[in-house]
Coordinates of N, CA, C and O in Angstrom, one line a residue:
Q6 N 0.8 -1.2 0.0 CA 0.0 0.0 0.0 C 0.9 1.2 0.0 O 1.7 1.4 0.9
V7 N 0.7 2.1 -1.0 CA 1.5 3.3 -1.1 C 0.7 4.5 -0.6 O -0.5 4.6 -0.9
Q8 N 1.3 5.2 0.3 CA 0.7 6.5 0.7 C 1.6 7.6 0.5 O 2.8 7.6 0.7
L9 N 1.0 8.7 0.0 CA 1.7 9.9 -0.3 C 1.1 11.1 0.6 O -0.1 11.2 0.6
V10 N 1.9 11.8 1.3 CA 1.4 12.9 2.1 C 2.1 14.1 1.8 O 3.4 14.3 2.0
E11 N 1.4 15.1 1.3 CA 1.9 16.4 1.0 C 1.9 17.4 2.2 O 1.0 17.3 3.1
S12 N 2.7 18.3 2.2 CA 2.7 19.4 3.2 C 3.4 20.6 2.6 O 4.1 20.5 1.5
G13 N 3.2 21.8 3.3 CA 3.9 23.0 2.8 C 3.1 24.0 2.2 O 3.5 25.1 1.8
G14 N 1.8 23.7 1.9 CA 0.9 24.7 1.3 C 0.6 25.8 2.3 O 0.9 25.8 3.4
G15 N 0.0 26.8 1.7 CA -0.4 28.0 2.5 C -0.8 29.2 1.7 O -1.0 29.1 0.5
L16 N -0.8 30.3 2.3 CA -1.2 31.6 1.7 C 0.1 32.4 1.5 O 0.9 32.6 2.5
V17 N 0.3 32.9 0.3 CA 1.5 33.7 0.1 C 1.1 34.8 -0.9 O 0.2 34.7 -1.7
Q18 N 1.8 35.9 -0.8 CA 1.6 37.0 -1.7 C 2.2 36.8 -3.1 O 3.2 36.0 -3.2
A19 N 1.7 37.4 -4.1 CA 2.2 37.2 -5.4 C 3.7 37.6 -5.4 O 4.1 38.6 -4.8
G20 N 4.5 36.9 -6.1 CA 5.9 37.1 -6.1 C 6.7 36.3 -5.0 O 7.9 36.2 -5.1
G21 N 5.9 35.7 -4.1 CA 6.6 35.0 -3.0 C 6.9 33.5 -3.4 O 6.7 33.1 -4.6
S22 N 7.3 32.8 -2.4 CA 7.8 31.4 -2.7 C 7.2 30.5 -1.6 O 6.9 30.9 -0.5
L23 N 7.0 29.2 -2.0 CA 6.6 28.1 -1.2 C 7.4 26.9 -1.6 O 7.7 26.7 -2.8
R24 N 7.6 26.0 -0.6 CA 8.2 24.7 -1.0 C 7.2 23.6 -0.4 O 7.0 23.5 0.8
L25 N 6.7 22.8 -1.4 CA 5.9 21.7 -1.0 C 6.8 20.4 -0.8 O 7.7 20.3 -1.6
S26 N 6.4 19.6 0.1 CA 7.0 18.3 0.3 C 6.0 17.2 0.2 O 4.8 17.4 0.5
C27 N 6.5 16.1 -0.2 CA 5.7 14.9 -0.4 C 6.5 13.7 0.1 O 7.5 13.4 -0.4
V28 N 6.0 13.1 1.2 CA 6.7 11.9 1.8 C 5.9 10.7 1.3 O 4.7 10.6 1.5
A29 N 6.6 9.7 0.8 CA 6.0 8.5 0.3 C 6.3 7.3 1.3 O 7.4 7.1 1.7
S30 N 5.2 6.6 1.6 CA 5.4 5.4 2.5 C 5.5 4.3 1.5 O 4.6 3.5 1.2
I31 N 6.7 4.1 1.0 CA 7.0 3.0 0.1 C 8.4 2.5 0.5 O 9.2 3.3 1.0
R32 N 8.6 1.2 0.2 CA 9.9 0.7 0.7 C 11.1 1.4 0.1 O 12.0 1.7 0.8
T33 N 11.0 1.7 -1.2 CA 12.1 2.5 -1.8 C 11.5 3.4 -2.9 O 10.6 2.9 -3.7
L34 N 11.9 4.6 -2.9 CA 11.4 5.6 -3.9 C 12.3 5.5 -5.1 O 12.0 6.2 -6.1
S35 N 13.4 4.7 -5.0 CA 14.4 4.8 -6.0 C 14.0 4.3 -7.4 O 14.6 4.6 -8.4
S36 N 12.9 3.5 -7.5 CA 12.6 2.9 -8.7 C 11.3 3.5 -9.4 O 10.8 2.9 -10.4
V37 N 10.8 4.6 -8.8 CA 9.6 5.2 -9.4 C 9.8 6.6 -9.7 O 10.7 7.3 -9.2
S38 N 9.0 7.1 -10.7 CA 9.0 8.5 -11.0 C 7.9 9.2 -10.2 O 6.9 8.6 -9.8
M39 N 8.1 10.4 -9.9 CA 7.2 11.2 -9.1 C 6.8 12.5 -9.9 O 7.5 13.0 -10.7
G40 N 5.6 12.9 -9.5 CA 5.1 14.1 -10.2 C 4.2 15.0 -9.3 O 3.8 14.6 -8.2
W41 N 4.0 16.2 -9.8 CA 3.1 17.1 -9.1 C 2.0 17.5 -10.1 O 2.3 17.8 -11.2
F42 N 0.8 17.6 -9.5 CA -0.4 18.0 -10.3 C -1.0 19.1 -9.5 O -0.8 19.3 -8.3
R43 N -1.9 19.9 -10.1 CA -2.7 20.9 -9.4 C -4.1 21.0 -10.0 O -4.3 20.7 -11.2
Q44 N -5.0 21.4 -9.1 CA -6.4 21.6 -9.6 C -7.0 22.8 -8.9 O -7.1 22.9 -7.7
A45 N -7.3 23.8 -9.8 CA -7.9 25.0 -9.4 C -9.4 24.8 -9.4 O -10.0 24.0 -10.1
P46 N -10.2 25.6 -8.6 CA -11.6 25.5 -8.6 C -12.2 25.6 -9.9 O -11.9 26.6 -10.7
G47 N -13.1 24.7 -10.3 CA -13.8 24.7 -11.6 C -12.9 24.3 -12.8 O -13.4 24.4 -13.9
K48 N -11.7 23.9 -12.5 CA -10.8 23.5 -13.6 C -10.4 22.0 -13.5 O -10.5 21.4 -12.4
E49 N -10.0 21.5 -14.6 CA -9.5 20.1 -14.5 C -8.1 20.0 -13.9 O -7.4 21.0 -13.8
R50 N -7.8 18.9 -13.4 CA -6.5 18.7 -12.8 C -5.4 18.8 -13.9 O -5.5 18.3 -15.0
E51 N -4.3 19.5 -13.6 CA -3.3 19.8 -14.5 C -1.9 19.3 -14.0 O -1.6 19.3 -12.9
F52 N -1.2 18.7 -15.0 CA 0.1 18.2 -14.7 C 1.1 19.4 -14.6 O 1.2 20.2 -15.5
V53 N 1.7 19.5 -13.4 CA 2.7 20.6 -13.2 C 4.1 20.2 -13.6 O 4.8 20.9 -14.3
G54 N 4.5 19.0 -13.2 CA 5.8 18.5 -13.6 C 6.1 17.2 -13.0 O 5.4 16.7 -12.2
G55 N 7.2 16.6 -13.4 CA 7.6 15.3 -12.9 C 9.1 15.1 -12.9 O 9.9 15.9 -13.5
I56 N 9.6 14.1 -12.2 CA 11.0 13.8 -12.0 C 11.2 12.3 -12.1 O 10.5 11.5 -11.5
T57 N 12.2 11.9 -12.9 CA 12.5 10.5 -13.0 C 13.1 9.9 -11.7 O 13.5 10.7 -10.8
W58 N 13.2 8.6 -11.7 CA 13.6 8.0 -10.4 C 14.9 8.4 -10.0 O 15.2 8.5 -8.8
S59 N 15.8 8.6 -10.9 CA 17.2 9.0 -10.5 C 17.3 10.5 -10.2 O 18.3 11.0 -9.7
G60 N 16.3 11.3 -10.6 CA 16.4 12.7 -10.5 C 17.1 13.4 -11.7 O 17.3 14.6 -11.7
A61 N 17.5 12.5 -12.6 CA 18.3 13.1 -13.7 C 17.5 13.9 -14.7 O 18.1 14.8 -15.3
R62 N 16.2 13.7 -14.8 CA 15.4 14.4 -15.7 C 14.2 14.9 -15.0 O 13.5 14.2 -14.2
T63 N 13.9 16.2 -15.4 CA 12.6 16.8 -14.9 C 11.9 17.4 -16.0 O 12.4 17.7 -17.1
Y64 N 10.6 17.5 -15.8 CA 9.7 18.0 -16.9 C 8.7 19.0 -16.2 O 8.3 18.8 -15.1
Y65 N 8.4 20.0 -16.9 CA 7.5 21.0 -16.4 C 6.5 21.5 -17.5 O 6.8 21.5 -18.6
T66 N 5.3 21.8 -17.0 CA 4.4 22.4 -17.9 C 4.9 23.8 -18.2 O 5.6 24.4 -17.4
D67 N 4.5 24.4 -19.4 CA 5.1 25.6 -19.8 C 4.8 26.8 -18.8 O 5.7 27.6 -18.6
S68 N 3.7 26.8 -18.2 CA 3.3 27.9 -17.3 C 4.2 28.0 -16.1 O 4.2 29.1 -15.4
V69 N 4.9 27.0 -15.7 CA 5.7 27.0 -14.5 C 7.2 27.0 -14.8 O 8.0 27.1 -13.8
K70 N 7.6 26.8 -16.0 CA 9.0 26.7 -16.4 C 9.8 27.9 -15.9 O 9.3 29.0 -16.2
G71 N 10.9 27.7 -15.3 CA 11.7 28.8 -14.8 C 11.3 29.3 -13.5 O 12.0 30.1 -12.9
R72 N 10.2 28.9 -13.0 CA 9.7 29.3 -11.6 C 9.6 28.2 -10.6 O 9.9 28.4 -9.5
F73 N 9.3 27.0 -11.1 CA 9.1 25.8 -10.2 C 10.3 24.9 -10.5 O 10.7 24.7 -11.6
T74 N 10.7 24.2 -9.4 CA 11.7 23.2 -9.5 C 11.3 22.0 -8.7 O 10.9 22.1 -7.5
I75 N 11.4 20.8 -9.3 CA 11.1 19.6 -8.6 C 12.4 18.9 -8.3 O 13.3 18.8 -9.1
S76 N 12.5 18.4 -7.1 CA 13.7 17.6 -6.7 C 13.3 16.4 -5.8 O 12.1 16.4 -5.4
R77 N 14.2 15.6 -5.5 CA 13.8 14.4 -4.7 C 15.0 14.0 -3.9 O 16.2 14.1 -4.2
D78 N 14.6 13.4 -2.8 CA 15.6 12.8 -1.8 C 15.2 11.3 -1.6 O 14.3 11.1 -0.8
N79 N 15.8 10.4 -2.4 CA 15.3 9.0 -2.3 C 15.7 8.4 -0.9 O 15.1 7.5 -0.5
T80 N 16.7 9.0 -0.3 CA 17.1 8.4 1.0 C 15.9 8.6 2.0 O 15.7 7.7 2.9
N81 N 15.3 9.7 1.9 CA 14.2 10.1 2.8 C 12.8 9.9 2.2 O 11.8 10.4 2.8
N82 N 12.7 9.3 1.0 CA 11.5 9.1 0.4 C 10.6 10.3 0.2 O 9.4 10.3 0.4
T83 N 11.3 11.4 -0.2 CA 10.6 12.7 -0.2 C 10.9 13.4 -1.6 O 12.0 13.3 -2.1
V84 N 9.8 14.0 -2.1 CA 9.9 14.8 -3.3 C 9.5 16.2 -2.9 O 8.6 16.4 -2.1
Y85 N 10.1 17.2 -3.6 CA 9.9 18.6 -3.3 C 9.4 19.3 -4.5 O 9.8 19.0 -5.7
L86 N 8.6 20.3 -4.3 CA 8.2 21.3 -5.4 C 8.5 22.7 -4.8 O 7.8 23.2 -4.0
Q87 N 9.6 23.2 -5.3 CA 10.0 24.6 -5.0 C 9.3 25.6 -5.9 O 9.5 25.5 -7.2
M88 N 8.5 26.4 -5.4 CA 7.7 27.4 -6.2 C 8.1 28.8 -5.9 O 8.0 29.3 -4.8
N89 N 8.7 29.5 -6.9 CA 9.1 30.8 -6.8 C 8.3 31.7 -7.7 O 7.6 31.3 -8.7
S90 N 8.4 33.0 -7.5 CA 7.7 34.0 -8.3 C 6.2 33.6 -8.5 O 5.7 33.6 -9.6
L91 N 5.6 33.3 -7.4 CA 4.2 32.8 -7.5 C 3.2 33.8 -8.0 O 3.4 35.0 -7.7
K92 N 2.3 33.4 -8.7 CA 1.2 34.2 -9.3 C -0.1 33.8 -8.8 O -0.3 32.6 -8.4
P93 N -1.1 34.7 -8.8 CA -2.5 34.3 -8.4 C -3.0 33.1 -9.2 O -3.7 32.3 -8.6
E94 N -2.6 33.0 -10.4 CA -3.1 31.9 -11.2 C -2.5 30.5 -10.8 O -2.9 29.5 -11.3
D95 N -1.5 30.6 -9.9 CA -1.0 29.3 -9.4 C -1.8 28.8 -8.2 O -1.6 27.7 -7.7
T96 N -2.8 29.5 -7.8 CA -3.7 29.1 -6.7 C -4.4 27.8 -7.1 O -5.1 27.7 -8.2
A97 N -4.3 26.8 -6.3 CA -4.8 25.5 -6.6 C -4.5 24.5 -5.4 O -3.7 24.8 -4.5
V98 N -5.2 23.4 -5.4 CA -4.8 22.3 -4.6 C -3.7 21.5 -5.3 O -3.9 21.1 -6.5
Y99 N -2.6 21.3 -4.7 CA -1.4 20.6 -5.3 C -1.4 19.2 -4.8 O -1.4 19.0 -3.6
Y100 N -1.2 18.3 -5.7 CA -1.1 16.9 -5.4 C 0.2 16.3 -5.9 O 0.7 16.5 -6.9
C101 N 0.7 15.4 -5.0 CA 1.9 14.6 -5.3 C 1.4 13.3 -5.9 O 0.3 12.8 -5.5
A102 N 2.1 12.7 -6.8 CA 1.7 11.5 -7.5 C 2.9 10.6 -7.8 O 4.0 11.1 -7.9
L103 N 2.6 9.4 -8.0 CA 3.7 8.4 -8.2 C 3.3 7.5 -9.4 O 2.2 7.1 -9.6
T104 N 4.3 7.2 -10.2 CA 4.1 6.2 -11.3 C 5.3 5.3 -11.4 O 6.4 5.6 -11.1
S105 N 5.0 4.0 -11.8 CA 6.1 3.1 -12.0 C 6.7 3.2 -13.4 O 7.7 2.6 -13.7
D106 N 6.1 4.1 -14.2 CA 6.7 4.4 -15.5 C 8.1 5.0 -15.3 O 8.3 5.9 -14.5
S107 N 9.0 4.6 -16.1 CA 10.4 5.2 -16.0 C 10.4 6.6 -16.4 O 11.3 7.4 -16.0
R108 N 9.5 7.0 -17.3 CA 9.4 8.4 -17.7 C 8.4 9.1 -16.7 O 7.5 8.5 -16.1
A109 N 8.7 10.4 -16.5 CA 7.9 11.1 -15.6 C 7.0 12.2 -16.2 O 6.3 13.0 -15.6
D110 N 6.9 12.1 -17.6 CA 6.2 13.2 -18.3 C 4.9 12.6 -19.0 O 4.4 13.3 -19.9
R111 N 4.4 11.5 -18.5 CA 3.1 11.0 -19.0 C 2.1 11.0 -18.0 O 2.0 10.0 -17.2
P112 N 1.3 12.0 -17.9 CA 0.3 12.2 -16.8 C -0.6 11.0 -16.6 O -1.0 10.7 -15.5
S113 N -1.0 10.3 -17.7 CA -2.0 9.2 -17.6 C -1.4 8.0 -16.8 O -2.2 7.1 -16.4
T114 N -0.1 8.0 -16.6 CA 0.5 6.8 -16.0 C 0.5 6.9 -14.5 O 0.8 5.9 -13.8
Y115 N 0.3 8.1 -14.0 CA 0.3 8.2 -12.5 C -0.9 7.6 -11.9 O -2.0 7.8 -12.2
D116 N -0.6 6.7 -10.9 CA -1.7 5.9 -10.3 C -1.8 5.9 -8.8 O -2.6 5.2 -8.2
Y117 N -0.9 6.6 -8.1 CA -1.0 6.8 -6.7 C -1.0 8.3 -6.4 O -0.2 9.0 -7.0
W118 N -1.9 8.7 -5.5 CA -2.1 10.2 -5.3 C -2.1 10.5 -3.8 O -2.6 9.7 -3.0
G119 N -1.6 11.7 -3.5 CA -1.7 12.2 -2.1 C -3.1 12.9 -2.0 O -3.9 12.9 -2.9
Q120 N -3.3 13.4 -0.8 CA -4.6 14.0 -0.5 C -4.6 15.5 -0.9 O -5.7 16.1 -1.0
G121 N -3.5 16.1 -1.2 CA -3.4 17.4 -1.7 C -3.1 18.4 -0.6 O -3.4 18.2 0.6
T122 N -2.6 19.6 -1.0 CA -2.3 20.7 -0.1 C -2.7 22.0 -0.8 O -2.3 22.1 -2.0
Q123 N -3.3 22.8 -0.1 CA -3.8 24.1 -0.7 C -2.8 25.1 -0.8 O -2.1 25.4 0.2
V124 N -2.6 25.7 -2.0 CA -1.7 26.8 -2.2 C -2.6 28.0 -2.7 O -3.3 27.9 -3.7
T125 N -2.5 29.1 -2.0 CA -3.3 30.3 -2.3 C -2.4 31.5 -2.5 O -1.6 31.8 -1.6
V126 N -2.4 32.1 -3.7 CA -1.5 33.2 -4.0 C -2.4 34.5 -4.1 O -3.3 34.6 -5.0
S127 N -2.2 35.4 -3.2 CA -3.0 36.7 -3.2 C -2.3 37.7 -4.1 O -1.1 37.8 -4.2
S128 N -3.1 38.5 -4.7 CA -2.5 39.6 -5.6 C -2.2 40.9 -4.8 O -2.6 41.0 -3.7

């Protein structure tokens, strides 16, 4: 049974930063790819980005490139989403997800999800 628990969300002013964390209760994170998704009110869930099992490759949706960074610490079974230069349109519930796919850029392959953490960016 895989469990993913996100933390780090909150309220921040536009231009500010937040770092989200996701801890996975899995024997080893080393063989899976991890990703972050978000869902704003009234909108479909959106793929934010992903990171391969080794951390060697990361992928981002265009709207967050240059502002968000995904990293991972396989020793501590944790994945991070560093969000800088936040904008009001980044407001959403952010979800951590896991896939056994070696690639991290195929949203349909993610099959384990956390409960989400709210990020609110005020203008």
